[in-house]
PDB file of C-alpha atoms in Angstrom:
ATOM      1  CA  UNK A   1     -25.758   1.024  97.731  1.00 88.00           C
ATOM      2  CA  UNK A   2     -23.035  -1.565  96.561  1.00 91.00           C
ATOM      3  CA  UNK A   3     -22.220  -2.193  93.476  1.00 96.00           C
ATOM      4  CA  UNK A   4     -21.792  -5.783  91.792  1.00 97.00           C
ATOM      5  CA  UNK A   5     -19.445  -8.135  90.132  1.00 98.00           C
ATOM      6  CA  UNK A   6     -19.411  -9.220  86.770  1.00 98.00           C
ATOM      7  CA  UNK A   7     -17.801 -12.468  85.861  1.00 98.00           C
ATOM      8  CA  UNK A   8     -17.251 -12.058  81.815  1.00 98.00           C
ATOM      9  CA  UNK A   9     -16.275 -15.031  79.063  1.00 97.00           C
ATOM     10  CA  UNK A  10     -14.165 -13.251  76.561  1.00 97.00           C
ATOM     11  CA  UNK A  11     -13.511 -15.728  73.422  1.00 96.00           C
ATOM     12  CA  UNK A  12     -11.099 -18.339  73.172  1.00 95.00           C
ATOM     13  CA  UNK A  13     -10.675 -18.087  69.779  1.00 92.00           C
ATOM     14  CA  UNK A  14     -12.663 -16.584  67.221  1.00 94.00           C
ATOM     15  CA  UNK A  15     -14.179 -12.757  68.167  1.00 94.00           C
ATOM     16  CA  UNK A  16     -17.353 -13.447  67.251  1.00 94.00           C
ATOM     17  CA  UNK A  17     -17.912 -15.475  70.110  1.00 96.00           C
ATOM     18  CA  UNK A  18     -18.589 -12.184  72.024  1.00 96.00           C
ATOM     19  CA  UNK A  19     -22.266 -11.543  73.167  1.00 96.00           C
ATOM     20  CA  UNK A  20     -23.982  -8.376  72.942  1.00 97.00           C
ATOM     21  CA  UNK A  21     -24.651  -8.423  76.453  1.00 98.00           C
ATOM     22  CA  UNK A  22     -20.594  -8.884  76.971  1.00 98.00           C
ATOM     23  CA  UNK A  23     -19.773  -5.681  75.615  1.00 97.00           C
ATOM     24  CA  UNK A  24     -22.725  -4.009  77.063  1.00 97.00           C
ATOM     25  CA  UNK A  25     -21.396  -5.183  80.611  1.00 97.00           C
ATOM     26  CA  UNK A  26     -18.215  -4.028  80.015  1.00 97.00           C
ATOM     27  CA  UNK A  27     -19.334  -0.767  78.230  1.00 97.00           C
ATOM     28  CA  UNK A  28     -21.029  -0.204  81.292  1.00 97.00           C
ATOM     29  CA  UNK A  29     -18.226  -1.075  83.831  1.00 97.00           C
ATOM     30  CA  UNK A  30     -16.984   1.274  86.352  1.00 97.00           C
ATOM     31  CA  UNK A  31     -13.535  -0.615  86.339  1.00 97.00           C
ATOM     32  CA  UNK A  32     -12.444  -3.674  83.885  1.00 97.00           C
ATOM     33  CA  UNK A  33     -10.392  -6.484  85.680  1.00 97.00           C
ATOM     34  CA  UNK A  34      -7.748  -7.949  82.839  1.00 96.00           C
ATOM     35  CA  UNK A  35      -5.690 -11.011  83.432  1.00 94.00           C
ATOM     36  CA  UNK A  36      -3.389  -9.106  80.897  1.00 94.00           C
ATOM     37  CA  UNK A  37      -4.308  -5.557  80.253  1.00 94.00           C
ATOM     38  CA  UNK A  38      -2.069  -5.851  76.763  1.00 94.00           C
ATOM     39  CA  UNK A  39      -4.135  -8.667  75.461  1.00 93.00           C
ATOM     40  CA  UNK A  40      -7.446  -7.418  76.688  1.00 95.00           C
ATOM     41  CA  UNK A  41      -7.041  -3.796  75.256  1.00 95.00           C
ATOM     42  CA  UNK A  42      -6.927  -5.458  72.286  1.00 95.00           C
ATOM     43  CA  UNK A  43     -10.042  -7.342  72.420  1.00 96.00           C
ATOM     44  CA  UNK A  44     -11.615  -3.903  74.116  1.00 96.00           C
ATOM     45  CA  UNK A  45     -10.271  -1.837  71.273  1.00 96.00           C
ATOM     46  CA  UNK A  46     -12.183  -4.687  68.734  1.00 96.00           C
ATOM     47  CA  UNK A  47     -15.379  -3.637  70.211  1.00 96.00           C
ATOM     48  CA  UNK A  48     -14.707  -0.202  71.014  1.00 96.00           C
ATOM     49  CA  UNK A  49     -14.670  -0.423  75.042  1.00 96.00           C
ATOM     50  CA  UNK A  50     -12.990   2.415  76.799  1.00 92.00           C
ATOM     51  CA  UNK A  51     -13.642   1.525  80.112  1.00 82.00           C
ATOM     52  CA  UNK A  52     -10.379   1.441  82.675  1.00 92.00           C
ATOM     53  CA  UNK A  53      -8.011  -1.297  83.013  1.00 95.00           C
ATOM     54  CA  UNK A  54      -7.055  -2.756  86.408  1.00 95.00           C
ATOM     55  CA  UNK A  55      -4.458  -5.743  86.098  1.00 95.00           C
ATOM     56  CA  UNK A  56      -5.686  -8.441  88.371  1.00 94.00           C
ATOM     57  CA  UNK A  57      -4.045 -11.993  87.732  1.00 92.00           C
ATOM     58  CA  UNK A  58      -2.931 -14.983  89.942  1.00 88.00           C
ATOM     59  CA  UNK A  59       0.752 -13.080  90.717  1.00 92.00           C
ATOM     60  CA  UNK A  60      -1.230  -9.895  92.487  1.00 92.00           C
ATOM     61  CA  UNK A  61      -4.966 -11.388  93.103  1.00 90.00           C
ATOM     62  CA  UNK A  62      -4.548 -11.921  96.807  1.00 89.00           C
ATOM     63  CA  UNK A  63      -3.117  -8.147  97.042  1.00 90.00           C
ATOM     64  CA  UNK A  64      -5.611  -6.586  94.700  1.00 92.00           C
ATOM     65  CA  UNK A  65      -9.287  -8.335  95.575  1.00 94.00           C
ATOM     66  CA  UNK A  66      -9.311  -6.416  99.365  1.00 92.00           C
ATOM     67  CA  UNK A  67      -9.307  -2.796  96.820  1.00 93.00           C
ATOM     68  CA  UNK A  68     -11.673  -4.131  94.552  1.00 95.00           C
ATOM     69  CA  UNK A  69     -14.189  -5.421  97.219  1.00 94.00           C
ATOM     70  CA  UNK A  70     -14.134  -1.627  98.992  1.00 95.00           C
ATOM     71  CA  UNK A  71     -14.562  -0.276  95.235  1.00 96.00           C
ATOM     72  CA  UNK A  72     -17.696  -2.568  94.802  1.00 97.00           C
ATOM     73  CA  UNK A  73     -19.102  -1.679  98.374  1.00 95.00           C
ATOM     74  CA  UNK A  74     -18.611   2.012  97.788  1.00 96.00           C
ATOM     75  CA  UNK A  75     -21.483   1.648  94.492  1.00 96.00           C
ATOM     76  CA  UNK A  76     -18.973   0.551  91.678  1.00 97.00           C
ATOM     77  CA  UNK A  77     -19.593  -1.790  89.487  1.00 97.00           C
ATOM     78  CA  UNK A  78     -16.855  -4.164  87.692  1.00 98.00           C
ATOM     79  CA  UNK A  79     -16.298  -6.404  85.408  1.00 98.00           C
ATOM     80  CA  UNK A  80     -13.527  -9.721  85.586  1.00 97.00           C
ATOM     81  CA  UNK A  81     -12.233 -10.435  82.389  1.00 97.00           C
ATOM     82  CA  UNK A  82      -9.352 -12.751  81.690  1.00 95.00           C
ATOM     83  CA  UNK A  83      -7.015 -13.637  78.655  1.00 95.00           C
ATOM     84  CA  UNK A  84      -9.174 -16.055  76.958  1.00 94.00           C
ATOM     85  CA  UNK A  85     -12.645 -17.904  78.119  1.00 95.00           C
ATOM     86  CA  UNK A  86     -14.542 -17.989  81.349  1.00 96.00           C
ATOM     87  CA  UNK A  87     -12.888 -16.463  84.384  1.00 95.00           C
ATOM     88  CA  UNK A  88     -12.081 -18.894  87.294  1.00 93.00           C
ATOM     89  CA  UNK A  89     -12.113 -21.827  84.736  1.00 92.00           C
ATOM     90  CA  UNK A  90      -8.279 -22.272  85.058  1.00 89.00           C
ATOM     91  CA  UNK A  91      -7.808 -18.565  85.162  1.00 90.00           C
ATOM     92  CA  UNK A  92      -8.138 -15.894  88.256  1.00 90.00           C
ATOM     93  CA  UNK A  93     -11.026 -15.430  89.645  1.00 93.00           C
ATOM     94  CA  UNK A  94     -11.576 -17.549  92.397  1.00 94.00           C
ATOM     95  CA  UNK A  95     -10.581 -15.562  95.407  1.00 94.00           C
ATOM     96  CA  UNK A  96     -12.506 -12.547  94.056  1.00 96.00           C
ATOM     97  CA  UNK A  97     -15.757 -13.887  93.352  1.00 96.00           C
ATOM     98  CA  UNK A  98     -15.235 -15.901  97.447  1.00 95.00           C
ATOM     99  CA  UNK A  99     -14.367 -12.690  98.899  1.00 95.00           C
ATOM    100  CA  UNK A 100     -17.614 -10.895  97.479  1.00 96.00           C
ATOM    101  CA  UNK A 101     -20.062 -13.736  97.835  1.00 96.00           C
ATOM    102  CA  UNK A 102     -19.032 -13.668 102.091  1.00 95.00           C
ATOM    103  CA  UNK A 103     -19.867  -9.996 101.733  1.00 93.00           C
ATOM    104  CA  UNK A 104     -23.105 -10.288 100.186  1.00 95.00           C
ATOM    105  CA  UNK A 105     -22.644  -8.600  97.052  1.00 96.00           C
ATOM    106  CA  UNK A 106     -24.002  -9.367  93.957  1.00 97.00           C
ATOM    107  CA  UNK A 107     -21.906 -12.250  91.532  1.00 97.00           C
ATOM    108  CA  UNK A 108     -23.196 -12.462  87.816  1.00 97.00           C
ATOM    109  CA  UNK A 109     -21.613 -14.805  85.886  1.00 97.00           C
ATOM    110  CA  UNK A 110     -22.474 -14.205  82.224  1.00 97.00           C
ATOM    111  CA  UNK A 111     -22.703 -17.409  80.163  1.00 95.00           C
ATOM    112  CA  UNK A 112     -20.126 -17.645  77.133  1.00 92.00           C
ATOM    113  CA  UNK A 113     -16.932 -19.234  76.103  1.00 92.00           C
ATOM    114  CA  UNK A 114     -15.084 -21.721  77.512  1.00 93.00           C
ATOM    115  CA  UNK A 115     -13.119 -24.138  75.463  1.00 94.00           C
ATOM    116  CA  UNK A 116     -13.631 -27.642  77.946  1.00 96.00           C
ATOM    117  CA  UNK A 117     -17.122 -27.568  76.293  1.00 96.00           C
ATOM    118  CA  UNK A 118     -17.040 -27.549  73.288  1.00 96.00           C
ATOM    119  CA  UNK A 119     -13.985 -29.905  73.489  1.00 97.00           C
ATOM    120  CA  UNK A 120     -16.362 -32.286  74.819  1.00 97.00           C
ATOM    121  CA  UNK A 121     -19.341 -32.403  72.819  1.00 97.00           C
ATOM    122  CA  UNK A 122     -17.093 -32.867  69.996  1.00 97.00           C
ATOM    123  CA  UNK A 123     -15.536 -35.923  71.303  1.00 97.00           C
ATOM    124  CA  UNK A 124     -18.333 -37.953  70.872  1.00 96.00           C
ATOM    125  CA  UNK A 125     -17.589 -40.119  74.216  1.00 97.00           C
ATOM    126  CA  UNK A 126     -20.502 -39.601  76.641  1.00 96.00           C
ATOM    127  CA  UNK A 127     -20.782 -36.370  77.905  1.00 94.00           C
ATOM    128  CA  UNK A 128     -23.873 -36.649  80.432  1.00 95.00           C
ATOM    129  CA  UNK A 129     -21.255 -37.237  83.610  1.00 95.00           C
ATOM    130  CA  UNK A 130     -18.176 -35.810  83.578  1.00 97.00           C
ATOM    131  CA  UNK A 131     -15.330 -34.398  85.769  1.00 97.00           C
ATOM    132  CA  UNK A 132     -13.236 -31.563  84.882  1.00 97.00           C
ATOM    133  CA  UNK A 133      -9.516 -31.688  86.379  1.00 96.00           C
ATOM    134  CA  UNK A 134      -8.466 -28.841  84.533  1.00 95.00           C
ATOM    135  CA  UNK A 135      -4.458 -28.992  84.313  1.00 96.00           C
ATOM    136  CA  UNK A 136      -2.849 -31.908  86.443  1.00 96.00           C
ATOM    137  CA  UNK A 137      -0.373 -31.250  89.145  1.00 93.00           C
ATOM    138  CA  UNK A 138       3.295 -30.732  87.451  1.00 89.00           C
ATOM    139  CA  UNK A 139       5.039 -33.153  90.231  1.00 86.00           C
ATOM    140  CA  UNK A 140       3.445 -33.774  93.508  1.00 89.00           C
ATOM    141  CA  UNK A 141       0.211 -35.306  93.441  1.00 91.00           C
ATOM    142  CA  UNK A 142       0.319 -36.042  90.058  1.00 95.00           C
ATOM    143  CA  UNK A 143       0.436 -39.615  90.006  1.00 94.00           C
ATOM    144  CA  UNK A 144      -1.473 -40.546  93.307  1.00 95.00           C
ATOM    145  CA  UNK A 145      -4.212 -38.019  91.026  1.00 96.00           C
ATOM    146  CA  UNK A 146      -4.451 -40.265  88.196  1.00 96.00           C
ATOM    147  CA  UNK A 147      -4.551 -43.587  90.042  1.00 96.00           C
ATOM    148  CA  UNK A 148      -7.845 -42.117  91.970  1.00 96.00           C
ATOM    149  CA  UNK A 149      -9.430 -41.359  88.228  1.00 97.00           C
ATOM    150  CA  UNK A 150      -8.563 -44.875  86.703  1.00 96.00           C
ATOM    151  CA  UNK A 151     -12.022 -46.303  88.068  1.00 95.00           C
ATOM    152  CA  UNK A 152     -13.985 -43.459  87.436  1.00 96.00           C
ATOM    153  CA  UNK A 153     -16.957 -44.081  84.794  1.00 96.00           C
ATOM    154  CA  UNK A 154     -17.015 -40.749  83.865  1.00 97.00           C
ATOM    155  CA  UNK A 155     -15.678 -38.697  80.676  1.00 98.00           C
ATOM    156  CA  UNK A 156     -12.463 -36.689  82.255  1.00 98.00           C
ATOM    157  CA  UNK A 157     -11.723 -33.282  80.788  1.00 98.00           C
ATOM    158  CA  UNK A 158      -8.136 -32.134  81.436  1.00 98.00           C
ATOM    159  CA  UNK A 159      -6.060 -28.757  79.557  1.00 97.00           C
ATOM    160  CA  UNK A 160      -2.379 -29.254  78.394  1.00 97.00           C
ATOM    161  CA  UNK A 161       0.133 -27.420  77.189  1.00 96.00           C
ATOM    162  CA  UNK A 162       1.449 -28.578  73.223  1.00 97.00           C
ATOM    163  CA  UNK A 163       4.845 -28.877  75.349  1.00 96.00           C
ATOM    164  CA  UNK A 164       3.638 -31.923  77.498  1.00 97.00           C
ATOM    165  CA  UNK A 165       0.943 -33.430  75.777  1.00 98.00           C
ATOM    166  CA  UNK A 166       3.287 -36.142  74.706  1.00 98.00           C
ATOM    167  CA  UNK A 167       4.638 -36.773  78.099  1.00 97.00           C
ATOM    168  CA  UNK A 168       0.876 -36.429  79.667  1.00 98.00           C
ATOM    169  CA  UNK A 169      -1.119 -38.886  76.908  1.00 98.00           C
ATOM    170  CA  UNK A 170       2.062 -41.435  77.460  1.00 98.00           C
ATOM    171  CA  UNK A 171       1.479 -41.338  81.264  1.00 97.00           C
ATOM    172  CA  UNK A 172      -2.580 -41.867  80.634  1.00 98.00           C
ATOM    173  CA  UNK A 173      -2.043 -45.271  78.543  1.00 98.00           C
ATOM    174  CA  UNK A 174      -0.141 -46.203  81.648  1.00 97.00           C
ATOM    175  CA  UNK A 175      -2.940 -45.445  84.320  1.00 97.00           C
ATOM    176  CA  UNK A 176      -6.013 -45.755  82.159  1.00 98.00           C
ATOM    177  CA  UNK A 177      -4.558 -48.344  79.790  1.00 97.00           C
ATOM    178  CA  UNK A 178      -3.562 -47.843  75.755  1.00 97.00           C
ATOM    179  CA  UNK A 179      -7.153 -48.764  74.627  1.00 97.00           C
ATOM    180  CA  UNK A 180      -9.106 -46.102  76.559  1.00 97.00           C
ATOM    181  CA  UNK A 181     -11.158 -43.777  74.120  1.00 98.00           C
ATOM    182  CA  UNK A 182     -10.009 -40.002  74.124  1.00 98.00           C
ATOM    183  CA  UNK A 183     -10.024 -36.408  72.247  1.00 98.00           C
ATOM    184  CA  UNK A 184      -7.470 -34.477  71.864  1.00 98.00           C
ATOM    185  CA  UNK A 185      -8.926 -31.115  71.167  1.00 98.00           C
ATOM    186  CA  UNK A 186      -6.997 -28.547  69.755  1.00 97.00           C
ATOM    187  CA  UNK A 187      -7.190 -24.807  69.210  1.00 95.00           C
ATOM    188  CA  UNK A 188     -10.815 -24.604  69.698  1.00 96.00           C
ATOM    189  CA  UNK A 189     -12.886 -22.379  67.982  1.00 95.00           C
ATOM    190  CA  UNK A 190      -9.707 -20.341  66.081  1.00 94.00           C
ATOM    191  CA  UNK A 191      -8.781 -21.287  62.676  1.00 92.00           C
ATOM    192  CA  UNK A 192      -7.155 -24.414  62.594  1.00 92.00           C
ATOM    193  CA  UNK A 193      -9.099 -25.906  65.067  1.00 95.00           C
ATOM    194  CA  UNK A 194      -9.191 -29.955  65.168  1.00 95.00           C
ATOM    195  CA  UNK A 195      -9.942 -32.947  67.069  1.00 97.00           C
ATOM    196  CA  UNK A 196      -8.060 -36.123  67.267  1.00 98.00           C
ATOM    197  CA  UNK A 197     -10.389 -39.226  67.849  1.00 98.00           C
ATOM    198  CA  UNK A 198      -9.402 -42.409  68.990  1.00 98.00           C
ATOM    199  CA  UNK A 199      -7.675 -44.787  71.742  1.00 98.00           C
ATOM    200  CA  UNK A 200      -4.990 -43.510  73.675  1.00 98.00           C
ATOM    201  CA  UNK A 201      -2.321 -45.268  72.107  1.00 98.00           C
ATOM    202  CA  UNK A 202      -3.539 -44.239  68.491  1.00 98.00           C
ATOM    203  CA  UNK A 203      -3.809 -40.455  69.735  1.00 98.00           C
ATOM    204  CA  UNK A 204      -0.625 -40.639  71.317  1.00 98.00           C
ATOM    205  CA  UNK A 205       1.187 -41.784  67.575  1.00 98.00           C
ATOM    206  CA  UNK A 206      -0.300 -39.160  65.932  1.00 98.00           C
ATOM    207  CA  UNK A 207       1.300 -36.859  68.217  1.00 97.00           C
ATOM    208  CA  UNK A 208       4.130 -38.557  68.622  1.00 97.00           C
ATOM    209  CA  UNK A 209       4.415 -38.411  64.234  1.00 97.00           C
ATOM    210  CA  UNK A 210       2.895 -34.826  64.273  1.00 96.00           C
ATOM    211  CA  UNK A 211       4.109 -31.756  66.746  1.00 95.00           C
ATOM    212  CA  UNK A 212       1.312 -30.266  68.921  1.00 95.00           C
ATOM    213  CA  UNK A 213       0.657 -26.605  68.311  1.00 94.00           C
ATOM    214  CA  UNK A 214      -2.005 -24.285  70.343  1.00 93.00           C
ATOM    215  CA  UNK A 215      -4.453 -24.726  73.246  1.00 94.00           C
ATOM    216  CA  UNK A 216      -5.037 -28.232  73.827  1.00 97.00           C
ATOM    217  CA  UNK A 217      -8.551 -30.242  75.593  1.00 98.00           C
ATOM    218  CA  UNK A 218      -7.913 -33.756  76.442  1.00 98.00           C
ATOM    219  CA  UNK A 219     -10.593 -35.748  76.816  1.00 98.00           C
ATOM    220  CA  UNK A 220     -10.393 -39.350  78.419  1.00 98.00           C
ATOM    221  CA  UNK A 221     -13.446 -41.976  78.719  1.00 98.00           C
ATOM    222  CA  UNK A 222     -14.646 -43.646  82.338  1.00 97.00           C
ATOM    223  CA  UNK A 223     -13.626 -47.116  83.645  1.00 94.00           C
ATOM    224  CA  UNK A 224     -15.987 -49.229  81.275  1.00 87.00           C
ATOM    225  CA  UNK A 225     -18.522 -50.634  83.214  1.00 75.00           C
ATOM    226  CA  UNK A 226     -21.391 -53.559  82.277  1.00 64.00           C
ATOM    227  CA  UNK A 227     -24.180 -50.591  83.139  1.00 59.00           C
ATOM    228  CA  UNK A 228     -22.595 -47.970  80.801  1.00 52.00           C
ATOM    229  CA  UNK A 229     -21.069 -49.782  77.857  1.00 52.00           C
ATOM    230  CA  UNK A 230     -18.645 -47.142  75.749  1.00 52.00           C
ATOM    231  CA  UNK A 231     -19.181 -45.422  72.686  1.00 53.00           C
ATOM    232  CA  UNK A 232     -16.939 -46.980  69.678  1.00 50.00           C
ATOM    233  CA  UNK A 233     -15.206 -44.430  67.770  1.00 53.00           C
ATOM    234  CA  UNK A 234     -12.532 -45.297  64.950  1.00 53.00           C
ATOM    235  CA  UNK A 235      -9.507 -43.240  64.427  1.00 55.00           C
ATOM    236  CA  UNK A 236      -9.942 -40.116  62.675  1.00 55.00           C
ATOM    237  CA  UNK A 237      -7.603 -37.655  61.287  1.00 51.00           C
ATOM    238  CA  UNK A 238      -7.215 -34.149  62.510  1.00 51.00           C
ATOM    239  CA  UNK A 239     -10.534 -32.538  61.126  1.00 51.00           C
ATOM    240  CA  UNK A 240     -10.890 -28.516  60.340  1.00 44.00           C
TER     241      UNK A 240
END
C-alpha cells in the first residue's frame, strides 16, 4: 500500500506559529523533505523531531522527486518542509506534489503559515479578490507583466527582496500611477514586524528616507472602477 505526501507550513517568523498537528506529521514521517536541512534541523531540534533529513530544493528537485515518488509507492510516508511558510508558495514543491497527484497518491496539504496572508488582511485595501504574482520576473517579462495588471480591479500581492523594493515600488508608480493605495509588509509575524500604509508615492519616500530590512509583502490596489470604489487609507507610520 502507498504511502502519502505531506505538504507542511513551517513558520515564517515567530515558532509558535507551529500546529500540533505539524509536529505530529513530521514526528510521524518516514523521511522529512528540507529546502535547507541546516535551517530546518533547527526548527526540528525546537520541537524535538528526529525524523531524517532529505535536501530537496529548486537546484536538485527535478533529480530528487523520481526517488521520492518510488519511496512513497513502496508504503513511506513524507513530509515537504521548506525554509519558511507554505511549500510551493514561492518555494519547492511544485513538481513533487504534480508528479504524485498523476500517480494517484495521496497530497495533504496542512493549513498554516504563509506570510502573503496575513500581509493582506493587514493592508486594509479589499481583500475579497485578489491575485497573487508572487516575485516578478527579474528582466524578461517584467514589464509586458505589469502593463497586463494596470487594469486589474483586484488587490495584487507580490514578495520582494529589501534589495529591490526601491527599484520595484518606483517602477509601480510608473505602471499603476503614484496615487495607487499599497502595503508594504514587512517581516511578518517576527519581532519587528510592520506595515507601511499609503499611496505609492508616499510608501515609496518612506523607503526611499528609511532602508528596507527583512522579508517584504507588497500589496497594490485594483484599477478603481465606478462598481468597486477604493478604500481611503491615510499614511501611517511603520507600526509594531
Amino acid at each position: 500500500m502507498p504511502g502519502s505526501l505531506f505538504i507542511v507550513p513551517t513558520p515564517v517568523g515567530n515558532l509558535e506559529d507551529m500546529t500540533y498537528r505539524a509536529v505530529k506529521v513530521l514526528q510521524e514521517a518516514d523521511l522529512i523533505l528540507a529546502e535547507d536541512t541546516r535551517t530546518s534541523s533547527v526548527l526540528l531540534q525546537h520541537f524535538g523531531i528526529k525524523g531524517r533529513l532529505l535536501s530537496h530544493h529548486k537546484y536538485n528537485e527535478h533529480q530528487t522527486t523520481d526517488l521520492i515518488r518510488e519511496r512513497i509507492l513502496a508504503g513511506q510516508n513524507v513530509a515537504l518542509i521548506s525554509d519558511a511558510g507554505t511549500p510551493g508558495i514561492s518555494d519547492p514543491g511544485f513538481y513533487l506534489v504534480r508528479a504524485c497527484a498523476s500517480e494517484g497518491i495521496q497530497v495533504q496539504t496542512l493549513p498554516g503559515a504563509t506570510a502573503c496572508i496575513p500581509a493582506l488582511v493587514s493592508s486594509g485595501l479589499p481583500c475579497d479578490r485578489f491575485c497573487f504574482e508572487g516575485f516578478l520576473p527579474q528582466k524578461k517579462g517584467r514589464s509586458s507583466l505589469l502593463e497586463s495588471l494596470a487594469e486589474d480591479p483586484r488587490t495584487m500581492v507580490f514578495y520582494e527582496s529589501p534589495y529591490r523594493l526601491v527599484k520595484t515600488l518606483s517602477q509601480f508608480c510608473e505602471v499603476f500611477g503614484p496615487e495607487r493605495e499599497c502595503s508594504v509588509a514587512r517581516e511578518i509575524s517576527k519581532l519587528h514586524e510592520e506595515h507601511v500604509r499609503g499611496t505609492l508615492a508616499e510608501v515609496l519616500h518612506h523607503f526611499c528616507e528609511n532602508e528596507p530590512k527583512g522579508e517584504i509583502v507588497i500589496i497594490v490596489s485594483g484599477k478603481k472602477s465606478p462598481k468597486r470604489p477604493q478604500h481611503t487609507n491615510k499614511f501611517k507610520t511603520p507600526e509594531q
